[in-house]
PDB file of C-alpha atoms in Angstrom:
ATOM      1  CA  UNK F   1       0.008   0.167   0.117  1.00 38.00           C
ATOM      2  CA  UNK F   2       2.908   2.606   0.701  1.00 38.00           C
ATOM      3  CA  UNK F   3       4.703   1.728  -2.386  1.00 39.00           C
ATOM      4  CA  UNK F   4       1.074   2.476  -4.217  1.00 38.00           C
ATOM      5  CA  UNK F   5       0.929   5.520  -2.772  1.00 39.00           C
ATOM      6  CA  UNK F   6       4.018   6.841  -3.406  1.00 40.00           C
ATOM      7  CA  UNK F   7       4.204   5.748  -7.228  1.00 37.00           C
ATOM      8  CA  UNK F   8       0.449   7.305  -7.644  1.00 37.00           C
ATOM      9  CA  UNK F   9       1.906  10.713  -6.142  1.00 42.00           C
ATOM     10  CA  UNK F  10       5.363  10.741  -8.475  1.00 41.00           C
ATOM     11  CA  UNK F  11       2.745   9.846 -11.522  1.00 39.00           C
ATOM     12  CA  UNK F  12       0.785  13.103 -10.861  1.00 40.00           C
ATOM     13  CA  UNK F  13       3.369  15.681 -10.428  1.00 40.00           C
ATOM     14  CA  UNK F  14       5.217  14.331 -13.085  1.00 42.00           C
ATOM     15  CA  UNK F  15       2.461  16.940 -15.205  1.00 41.00           C
ATOM     16  CA  UNK F  16       4.125  19.536 -13.055  1.00 45.00           C
ATOM     17  CA  UNK F  17       4.186  22.522 -15.560  1.00 45.00           C
ATOM     18  CA  UNK F  18       7.137  24.236 -16.120  1.00 44.00           C
ATOM     19  CA  UNK F  19       6.354  27.508 -15.043  1.00 44.00           C
ATOM     20  CA  UNK F  20       5.208  25.954 -11.907  1.00 46.00           C
ATOM     21  CA  UNK F  21       8.787  24.112 -11.088  1.00 52.00           C
ATOM     22  CA  UNK F  22      10.511  27.859 -11.840  1.00 65.00           C
ATOM     23  CA  UNK F  23       9.456  28.654  -8.050  1.00 88.00           C
ATOM     24  CA  UNK F  24       9.871  27.869  -4.999  1.00 92.00           C
ATOM     25  CA  UNK F  25       7.796  24.904  -3.952  1.00 95.00           C
ATOM     26  CA  UNK F  26       6.872  24.548  -0.394  1.00 97.00           C
ATOM     27  CA  UNK F  27       4.712  22.328   1.892  1.00 97.00           C
ATOM     28  CA  UNK F  28       4.377  24.268   5.551  1.00 97.00           C
ATOM     29  CA  UNK F  29       2.526  22.835   8.439  1.00 98.00           C
ATOM     30  CA  UNK F  30       0.934  24.968  10.910  1.00 97.00           C
ATOM     31  CA  UNK F  31       3.198  23.135  14.257  1.00 97.00           C
ATOM     32  CA  UNK F  32       5.978  20.438  13.394  1.00 97.00           C
ATOM     33  CA  UNK F  33       5.612  19.174  17.678  1.00 97.00           C
ATOM     34  CA  UNK F  34       2.241  18.906  19.462  1.00 96.00           C
ATOM     35  CA  UNK F  35       2.126  17.338  22.979  1.00 93.00           C
ATOM     36  CA  UNK F  36      -1.425  16.001  22.446  1.00 83.00           C
ATOM     37  CA  UNK F  37      -1.763  12.073  21.904  1.00 81.00           C
ATOM     38  CA  UNK F  38      -4.380  12.945  19.673  1.00 88.00           C
ATOM     39  CA  UNK F  39      -3.739  16.219  17.864  1.00 94.00           C
ATOM     40  CA  UNK F  40      -3.931  17.645  14.093  1.00 97.00           C
ATOM     41  CA  UNK F  41      -1.933  19.557  12.184  1.00 98.00           C
ATOM     42  CA  UNK F  42      -2.960  22.141   9.052  1.00 98.00           C
ATOM     43  CA  UNK F  43      -0.595  22.515   5.991  1.00 98.00           C
ATOM     44  CA  UNK F  44      -0.512  24.702   3.000  1.00 97.00           C
ATOM     45  CA  UNK F  45       1.299  23.878   0.303  1.00 97.00           C
ATOM     46  CA  UNK F  46       2.024  25.958  -3.087  1.00 97.00           C
ATOM     47  CA  UNK F  47       4.910  27.851  -5.254  1.00 95.00           C
ATOM     48  CA  UNK F  48       5.532  31.133  -5.185  1.00 94.00           C
ATOM     49  CA  UNK F  49       8.030  33.872  -5.457  1.00 90.00           C
ATOM     50  CA  UNK F  50       9.033  33.873  -1.652  1.00 89.00           C
ATOM     51  CA  UNK F  51       9.029  31.048   0.322  1.00 93.00           C
ATOM     52  CA  UNK F  52       5.892  30.487   2.623  1.00 95.00           C
ATOM     53  CA  UNK F  53       3.998  33.636   0.860  1.00 93.00           C
ATOM     54  CA  UNK F  54       1.389  32.257  -1.391  1.00 93.00           C
ATOM     55  CA  UNK F  55       1.206  34.436  -4.435  1.00 92.00           C
ATOM     56  CA  UNK F  56       1.606  32.064  -7.717  1.00 93.00           C
ATOM     57  CA  UNK F  57      -0.230  28.605  -7.695  1.00 95.00           C
ATOM     58  CA  UNK F  58      -1.348  25.661  -5.065  1.00 96.00           C
ATOM     59  CA  UNK F  59       0.228  22.296  -4.885  1.00 94.00           C
ATOM     60  CA  UNK F  60      -2.406  20.419  -6.730  1.00 92.00           C
ATOM     61  CA  UNK F  61      -1.661  16.591  -6.107  1.00 92.00           C
ATOM     62  CA  UNK F  62      -2.384  15.476  -2.697  1.00 96.00           C
ATOM     63  CA  UNK F  63       0.509  14.286  -0.726  1.00 97.00           C
ATOM     64  CA  UNK F  64       1.310  10.970   0.783  1.00 97.00           C
ATOM     65  CA  UNK F  65       1.865  10.250   4.582  1.00 98.00           C
ATOM     66  CA  UNK F  66       3.132   7.986   7.216  1.00 97.00           C
ATOM     67  CA  UNK F  67       2.724   7.386  10.631  1.00 97.00           C
ATOM     68  CA  UNK F  68       5.283   6.595  12.563  1.00 97.00           C
ATOM     69  CA  UNK F  69       5.254   2.667  12.638  1.00 95.00           C
ATOM     70  CA  UNK F  70       5.823   3.529   8.871  1.00 94.00           C
ATOM     71  CA  UNK F  71       2.269   2.848   7.776  1.00 96.00           C
ATOM     72  CA  UNK F  72       0.465   4.662   5.321  1.00 96.00           C
ATOM     73  CA  UNK F  73      -1.441   7.596   7.084  1.00 97.00           C
ATOM     74  CA  UNK F  74      -4.581   9.548   5.466  1.00 96.00           C
ATOM     75  CA  UNK F  75      -4.195  13.342   4.457  1.00 98.00           C
ATOM     76  CA  UNK F  76      -7.559  14.949   5.876  1.00 98.00           C
ATOM     77  CA  UNK F  77      -9.814  17.804   4.242  1.00 98.00           C
ATOM     78  CA  UNK F  78      -7.431  18.645   1.412  1.00 98.00           C
ATOM     79  CA  UNK F  79      -8.789  21.309  -1.150  1.00 98.00           C
ATOM     80  CA  UNK F  80      -6.911  23.297  -3.682  1.00 97.00           C
ATOM     81  CA  UNK F  81      -7.676  27.691  -3.950  1.00 97.00           C
ATOM     82  CA  UNK F  82      -6.537  30.175  -5.973  1.00 96.00           C
ATOM     83  CA  UNK F  83      -2.988  30.628  -4.856  1.00 96.00           C
ATOM     84  CA  UNK F  84      -2.409  27.211  -2.269  1.00 97.00           C
ATOM     85  CA  UNK F  85      -3.732  24.103  -1.409  1.00 97.00           C
ATOM     86  CA  UNK F  86      -4.792  23.105   2.217  1.00 98.00           C
ATOM     87  CA  UNK F  87      -5.059  19.751   3.976  1.00 98.00           C
ATOM     88  CA  UNK F  88      -5.046  18.702   7.696  1.00 98.00           C
ATOM     89  CA  UNK F  89      -3.020  15.730   9.290  1.00 98.00           C
ATOM     90  CA  UNK F  90      -4.692  13.603  12.433  1.00 97.00           C
ATOM     91  CA  UNK F  91      -1.741  12.362  14.585  1.00 97.00           C
ATOM     92  CA  UNK F  92      -3.390   9.690  16.240  1.00 95.00           C
ATOM     93  CA  UNK F  93       0.259   7.791  16.979  1.00 95.00           C
ATOM     94  CA  UNK F  94       3.047   8.814  19.446  1.00 96.00           C
ATOM     95  CA  UNK F  95       6.232   9.852  17.365  1.00 97.00           C
ATOM     96  CA  UNK F  96       7.401  11.283  14.180  1.00 98.00           C
ATOM     97  CA  UNK F  97       4.962  11.507  10.889  1.00 98.00           C
ATOM     98  CA  UNK F  98       6.101  12.516   7.466  1.00 98.00           C
ATOM     99  CA  UNK F  99       4.240  14.077   4.591  1.00 98.00           C
ATOM    100  CA  UNK F 100       5.841  13.949   1.353  1.00 97.00           C
ATOM    101  CA  UNK F 101       5.602  14.436  -2.415  1.00 95.00           C
ATOM    102  CA  UNK F 102       7.212  13.018  -4.766  1.00 93.00           C
ATOM    103  CA  UNK F 103       8.180  13.331  -8.473  1.00 91.00           C
ATOM    104  CA  UNK F 104       9.602  10.976 -10.858  1.00 91.00           C
ATOM    105  CA  UNK F 105       9.259  12.305 -14.720  1.00 93.00           C
ATOM    106  CA  UNK F 106      11.320  12.495 -17.841  1.00 94.00           C
ATOM    107  CA  UNK F 107      11.498  15.702 -20.305  1.00 93.00           C
ATOM    108  CA  UNK F 108      13.255  15.894 -23.539  1.00 94.00           C
ATOM    109  CA  UNK F 109      12.945  16.571 -27.074  1.00 93.00           C
ATOM    110  CA  UNK F 110      13.850  14.557 -30.204  1.00 93.00           C
ATOM    111  CA  UNK F 111      14.260  15.495 -34.313  1.00 95.00           C
ATOM    112  CA  UNK F 112      11.798  13.598 -36.189  1.00 92.00           C
ATOM    113  CA  UNK F 113      11.557  14.368 -40.010  1.00 89.00           C
ATOM    114  CA  UNK F 114      13.089  17.900 -40.051  1.00 91.00           C
ATOM    115  CA  UNK F 115      11.503  18.881 -37.230  1.00 93.00           C
ATOM    116  CA  UNK F 116      11.786  19.130 -33.160  1.00 94.00           C
ATOM    117  CA  UNK F 117       9.125  17.408 -31.200  1.00 93.00           C
ATOM    118  CA  UNK F 118       9.170  17.624 -27.335  1.00 94.00           C
ATOM    119  CA  UNK F 119       8.395  14.670 -25.058  1.00 93.00           C
ATOM    120  CA  UNK F 120       4.830  15.366 -23.843  1.00 90.00           C
ATOM    121  CA  UNK F 121       3.980  16.682 -20.242  1.00 86.00           C
ATOM    122  CA  UNK F 122       3.562  13.766 -17.960  1.00 86.00           C
ATOM    123  CA  UNK F 123       6.189  11.323 -19.524  1.00 91.00           C
ATOM    124  CA  UNK F 124       7.403   8.926 -17.365  1.00 89.00           C
ATOM    125  CA  UNK F 125      10.478   6.246 -17.440  1.00 88.00           C
ATOM    126  CA  UNK F 126       8.213   3.486 -18.441  1.00 87.00           C
ATOM    127  CA  UNK F 127       6.258   5.673 -21.403  1.00 86.00           C
ATOM    128  CA  UNK F 128       9.106   6.314 -22.958  1.00 85.00           C
ATOM    129  CA  UNK F 129       9.248   3.372 -25.632  1.00 80.00           C
ATOM    130  CA  UNK F 130       5.766   3.703 -26.728  1.00 84.00           C
ATOM    131  CA  UNK F 131       6.276   7.799 -27.066  1.00 90.00           C
ATOM    132  CA  UNK F 132       9.835   7.944 -28.909  1.00 89.00           C
ATOM    133  CA  UNK F 133       8.951   7.157 -32.404  1.00 89.00           C
ATOM    134  CA  UNK F 134      11.333   4.901 -34.769  1.00 87.00           C
ATOM    135  CA  UNK F 135      13.665   7.014 -37.116  1.00 89.00           C
ATOM    136  CA  UNK F 136      13.542   9.787 -34.359  1.00 91.00           C
ATOM    137  CA  UNK F 137      17.314  11.106 -33.761  1.00 93.00           C
ATOM    138  CA  UNK F 138      19.130  13.870 -31.348  1.00 94.00           C
ATOM    139  CA  UNK F 139      17.306  12.620 -28.391  1.00 93.00           C
ATOM    140  CA  UNK F 140      17.992  14.210 -25.376  1.00 95.00           C
ATOM    141  CA  UNK F 141      16.466  13.429 -22.439  1.00 95.00           C
ATOM    142  CA  UNK F 142      16.701  14.544 -18.628  1.00 95.00           C
ATOM    143  CA  UNK F 143      14.752  12.970 -15.983  1.00 95.00           C
ATOM    144  CA  UNK F 144      13.584  14.787 -13.662  1.00 94.00           C
ATOM    145  CA  UNK F 145      13.308  13.982  -9.465  1.00 95.00           C
ATOM    146  CA  UNK F 146      12.025  15.924  -6.906  1.00 95.00           C
ATOM    147  CA  UNK F 147      11.744  15.083  -3.210  1.00 96.00           C
ATOM    148  CA  UNK F 148       9.280  17.452  -0.914  1.00 97.00           C
ATOM    149  CA  UNK F 149       9.175  16.031   2.938  1.00 98.00           C
ATOM    150  CA  UNK F 150       7.998  17.484   5.734  1.00 98.00           C
ATOM    151  CA  UNK F 151       8.390  15.667   9.370  1.00 98.00           C
ATOM    152  CA  UNK F 152       5.762  16.736  12.119  1.00 98.00           C
ATOM    153  CA  UNK F 153       5.813  15.216  15.890  1.00 98.00           C
ATOM    154  CA  UNK F 154       3.897  14.070  18.599  1.00 97.00           C
ATOM    155  CA  UNK F 155       5.460  13.565  21.765  1.00 95.00           C
ATOM    156  CA  UNK F 156       8.535  12.457  21.445  1.00 95.00           C
ATOM    157  CA  UNK F 157      10.567  12.126  18.175  1.00 96.00           C
ATOM    158  CA  UNK F 158      10.845   9.062  16.778  1.00 97.00           C
ATOM    159  CA  UNK F 159      13.098   7.756  13.576  1.00 96.00           C
ATOM    160  CA  UNK F 160      11.464   5.615  11.480  1.00 96.00           C
ATOM    161  CA  UNK F 161      10.183   7.889   8.794  1.00 97.00           C
ATOM    162  CA  UNK F 162      13.439   9.563   8.708  1.00 97.00           C
ATOM    163  CA  UNK F 163      15.441   6.546   7.106  1.00 95.00           C
ATOM    164  CA  UNK F 164      16.324   7.041   3.686  1.00 95.00           C
ATOM    165  CA  UNK F 165      15.162   4.472   0.563  1.00 94.00           C
ATOM    166  CA  UNK F 166      18.704   4.590  -0.853  1.00 95.00           C
ATOM    167  CA  UNK F 167      16.968   6.475  -4.026  1.00 93.00           C
ATOM    168  CA  UNK F 168      16.971   9.807  -5.108  1.00 94.00           C
ATOM    169  CA  UNK F 169      18.719  12.715  -3.285  1.00 97.00           C
ATOM    170  CA  UNK F 170      17.836  12.082   0.050  1.00 97.00           C
ATOM    171  CA  UNK F 171      18.567  13.541   3.566  1.00 97.00           C
ATOM    172  CA  UNK F 172      20.083  11.657   5.826  1.00 97.00           C
ATOM    173  CA  UNK F 173      19.095  13.795   9.481  1.00 96.00           C
ATOM    174  CA  UNK F 174      22.077  13.692  12.198  1.00 96.00           C
ATOM    175  CA  UNK F 175      19.942  16.526  14.073  1.00 97.00           C
ATOM    176  CA  UNK F 176      16.005  15.156  14.054  1.00 98.00           C
ATOM    177  CA  UNK F 177      14.462  17.923  12.080  1.00 98.00           C
ATOM    178  CA  UNK F 178      11.690  18.505  14.624  1.00 97.00           C
ATOM    179  CA  UNK F 179      14.580  19.147  17.510  1.00 96.00           C
ATOM    180  CA  UNK F 180      15.882  22.478  15.865  1.00 97.00           C
ATOM    181  CA  UNK F 181      16.788  25.373  17.902  1.00 97.00           C
ATOM    182  CA  UNK F 182      18.107  28.473  17.322  1.00 96.00           C
ATOM    183  CA  UNK F 183      22.026  28.780  19.230  1.00 93.00           C
ATOM    184  CA  UNK F 184      22.925  25.152  17.937  1.00 95.00           C
ATOM    185  CA  UNK F 185      24.171  24.066  14.882  1.00 96.00           C
ATOM    186  CA  UNK F 186      21.656  21.554  13.234  1.00 97.00           C
ATOM    187  CA  UNK F 187      24.223  18.454  11.036  1.00 98.00           C
ATOM    188  CA  UNK F 188      21.838  17.393   8.098  1.00 98.00           C
ATOM    189  CA  UNK F 189      23.722  14.714   5.622  1.00 98.00           C
ATOM    190  CA  UNK F 190      22.539  14.326   1.733  1.00 98.00           C
ATOM    191  CA  UNK F 191      22.976  10.802   0.153  1.00 97.00           C
ATOM    192  CA  UNK F 192      22.361  10.646  -3.835  1.00 96.00           C
ATOM    193  CA  UNK F 193      21.026   6.545  -4.266  1.00 95.00           C
ATOM    194  CA  UNK F 194      22.574   5.794  -0.742  1.00 96.00           C
ATOM    195  CA  UNK F 195      26.322   7.383  -1.453  1.00 96.00           C
ATOM    196  CA  UNK F 196      26.928  10.806   0.469  1.00 97.00           C
ATOM    197  CA  UNK F 197      26.158  13.666  -1.940  1.00 97.00           C
ATOM    198  CA  UNK F 198      30.056  15.453  -0.994  1.00 97.00           C
ATOM    199  CA  UNK F 199      29.757  18.942  -2.559  1.00 97.00           C
ATOM    200  CA  UNK F 200      26.060  19.253  -2.730  1.00 97.00           C
ATOM    201  CA  UNK F 201      24.965  22.883  -2.716  1.00 97.00           C
ATOM    202  CA  UNK F 202      22.184  23.797  -0.306  1.00 97.00           C
ATOM    203  CA  UNK F 203      19.939  26.662   0.558  1.00 96.00           C
ATOM    204  CA  UNK F 204      18.653  27.638   3.884  1.00 97.00           C
ATOM    205  CA  UNK F 205      15.788  30.264   3.365  1.00 95.00           C
ATOM    206  CA  UNK F 206      14.091  31.773   6.526  1.00 95.00           C
ATOM    207  CA  UNK F 207      10.447  32.850   6.027  1.00 95.00           C
ATOM    208  CA  UNK F 208       8.805  36.309   6.217  1.00 90.00           C
ATOM    209  CA  UNK F 209      11.166  37.762   3.534  1.00 86.00           C
ATOM    210  CA  UNK F 210       7.908  39.870   2.431  1.00 85.00           C
ATOM    211  CA  UNK F 211       8.914  42.040   6.142  1.00 88.00           C
ATOM    212  CA  UNK F 212      11.684  42.462   6.203  1.00 86.00           C
ATOM    213  CA  UNK F 213      14.586  44.042   3.926  1.00 81.00           C
ATOM    214  CA  UNK F 214      16.845  41.129   3.815  1.00 83.00           C
ATOM    215  CA  UNK F 215      16.537  37.677   2.229  1.00 80.00           C
ATOM    216  CA  UNK F 216      18.436  35.613   5.088  1.00 85.00           C
ATOM    217  CA  UNK F 217      19.507  33.108   3.236  1.00 92.00           C
ATOM    218  CA  UNK F 218      22.562  31.055   3.434  1.00 95.00           C
ATOM    219  CA  UNK F 219      24.425  28.936   0.728  1.00 96.00           C
ATOM    220  CA  UNK F 220      26.143  25.535   1.971  1.00 97.00           C
ATOM    221  CA  UNK F 221      28.354  23.444   0.992  1.00 97.00           C
ATOM    222  CA  UNK F 222      28.112  19.635   2.015  1.00 98.00           C
ATOM    223  CA  UNK F 223      31.556  18.429   3.087  1.00 98.00           C
ATOM    224  CA  UNK F 224      32.899  14.736   1.888  1.00 97.00           C
ATOM    225  CA  UNK F 225      30.553  12.804   3.707  1.00 97.00           C
ATOM    226  CA  UNK F 226      27.648  14.561   2.085  1.00 98.00           C
ATOM    227  CA  UNK F 227      26.709  16.739   5.450  1.00 98.00           C
ATOM    228  CA  UNK F 228      26.268  20.494   6.153  1.00 98.00           C
ATOM    229  CA  UNK F 229      26.088  22.456   9.228  1.00 97.00           C
ATOM    230  CA  UNK F 230      23.436  24.911   9.833  1.00 97.00           C
ATOM    231  CA  UNK F 231      23.110  27.741  12.668  1.00 95.00           C
ATOM    232  CA  UNK F 232      19.867  29.511  12.800  1.00 95.00           C
ATOM    233  CA  UNK F 233      20.071  33.116  14.362  1.00 92.00           C
ATOM    234  CA  UNK F 234      16.267  33.259  14.625  1.00 94.00           C
ATOM    235  CA  UNK F 235      13.391  31.475  15.619  1.00 96.00           C
ATOM    236  CA  UNK F 236      10.895  30.844  12.856  1.00 96.00           C
ATOM    237  CA  UNK F 237       9.939  28.550   9.521  1.00 97.00           C
ATOM    238  CA  UNK F 238      12.898  27.814   7.620  1.00 97.00           C
ATOM    239  CA  UNK F 239      13.176  26.371   3.735  1.00 97.00           C
ATOM    240  CA  UNK F 240      15.824  24.016   3.270  1.00 97.00           C
ATOM    241  CA  UNK F 241      16.475  22.733  -0.734  1.00 97.00           C
ATOM    242  CA  UNK F 242      19.268  20.888  -1.992  1.00 97.00           C
ATOM    243  CA  UNK F 243      19.994  20.014  -5.881  1.00 95.00           C
ATOM    244  CA  UNK F 244      21.870  17.745  -7.681  1.00 95.00           C
ATOM    245  CA  UNK F 245      22.427  16.686 -11.401  1.00 94.00           C
ATOM    246  CA  UNK F 246      24.452  13.445 -13.083  1.00 93.00           C
ATOM    247  CA  UNK F 247      23.744  10.811 -15.459  1.00 93.00           C
ATOM    248  CA  UNK F 248      20.153   8.530 -14.753  1.00 92.00           C
ATOM    249  CA  UNK F 249      20.997   5.009 -14.029  1.00 86.00           C
ATOM    250  CA  UNK F 250      17.870   3.455 -15.012  1.00 88.00           C
ATOM    251  CA  UNK F 251      17.611   5.550 -18.192  1.00 91.00           C
ATOM    252  CA  UNK F 252      20.359   5.240 -21.399  1.00 89.00           C
ATOM    253  CA  UNK F 253      21.917   8.206 -22.351  1.00 90.00           C
ATOM    254  CA  UNK F 254      19.510  10.669 -20.107  1.00 94.00           C
ATOM    255  CA  UNK F 255      20.249  13.379 -17.905  1.00 96.00           C
ATOM    256  CA  UNK F 256      19.339  13.363 -14.571  1.00 96.00           C
ATOM    257  CA  UNK F 257      18.328  16.305 -12.055  1.00 96.00           C
ATOM    258  CA  UNK F 258      17.209  15.562  -8.932  1.00 96.00           C
ATOM    259  CA  UNK F 259      16.171  18.074  -6.067  1.00 96.00           C
ATOM    260  CA  UNK F 260      15.008  17.741  -1.845  1.00 97.00           C
ATOM    261  CA  UNK F 261      12.878  20.126  -0.190  1.00 97.00           C
ATOM    262  CA  UNK F 262      11.976  20.299   3.216  1.00 98.00           C
ATOM    263  CA  UNK F 263      10.737  22.851   5.590  1.00 98.00           C
ATOM    264  CA  UNK F 264      12.238  23.313   8.937  1.00 98.00           C
ATOM    265  CA  UNK F 265      10.572  25.031  12.042  1.00 98.00           C
ATOM    266  CA  UNK F 266      13.172  26.573  14.285  1.00 97.00           C
ATOM    267  CA  UNK F 267      12.117  27.567  18.197  1.00 95.00           C
ATOM    268  CA  UNK F 268      13.994  29.385  20.565  1.00 90.00           C
ATOM    269  CA  UNK F 269      16.523  27.852  22.738  1.00 80.00           C
TER     270      UNK F 269
END
């Protein structure tokens, strides 16, 4: 069931328009830590110019959710408005929950009879043999993988839903994402297909840019072990994003672009 949920989300997100991908995609929870044994967290999800300020397009695909024991959970009250989608998560188990949007699509072009043709929106790797016709030349393919995850905790944090899958660009949390405070560095590792993403560039942006003069963003580079150390001077919601590129491991002669995004709530020490 869990695998099916991820696959459905991946296929749907492969249809995300290019104009939407050009903006920053985010999911923002109302809180990341609750003490109630039977609590709710509500989320906004959108793509926008400034993170956490809904001014462009909603994320239209319902995400997957996973309970602390790894079982698939239910997204409640999903609705899409003009600028943002909203949904709720009912935390019925103690521990750390995950909400995830995954994308895995293929873009590109080829030449046929002297004309350039582009792959249709929503193309996935399994559809390629039926899409590129015989006689096509100058085939250029790009596999595009995106992972947007947010973690929320009821009671004490747990780590079952933090475990990486070994596929694509992933976060390996040395500091628990729901235990980040000002005055203490947080350490996050990143892997590509389970291997350290050495030299990966990581961007951290504090929300609320609309109400201040400075952007307040950090650009960090992962060390040889794929780790970055992040300092937070101010409490608040932060958007963390990393991207990597290379050659596709599953589609011959295709380039590959990967991204990872999460939202961190930083509390005052």
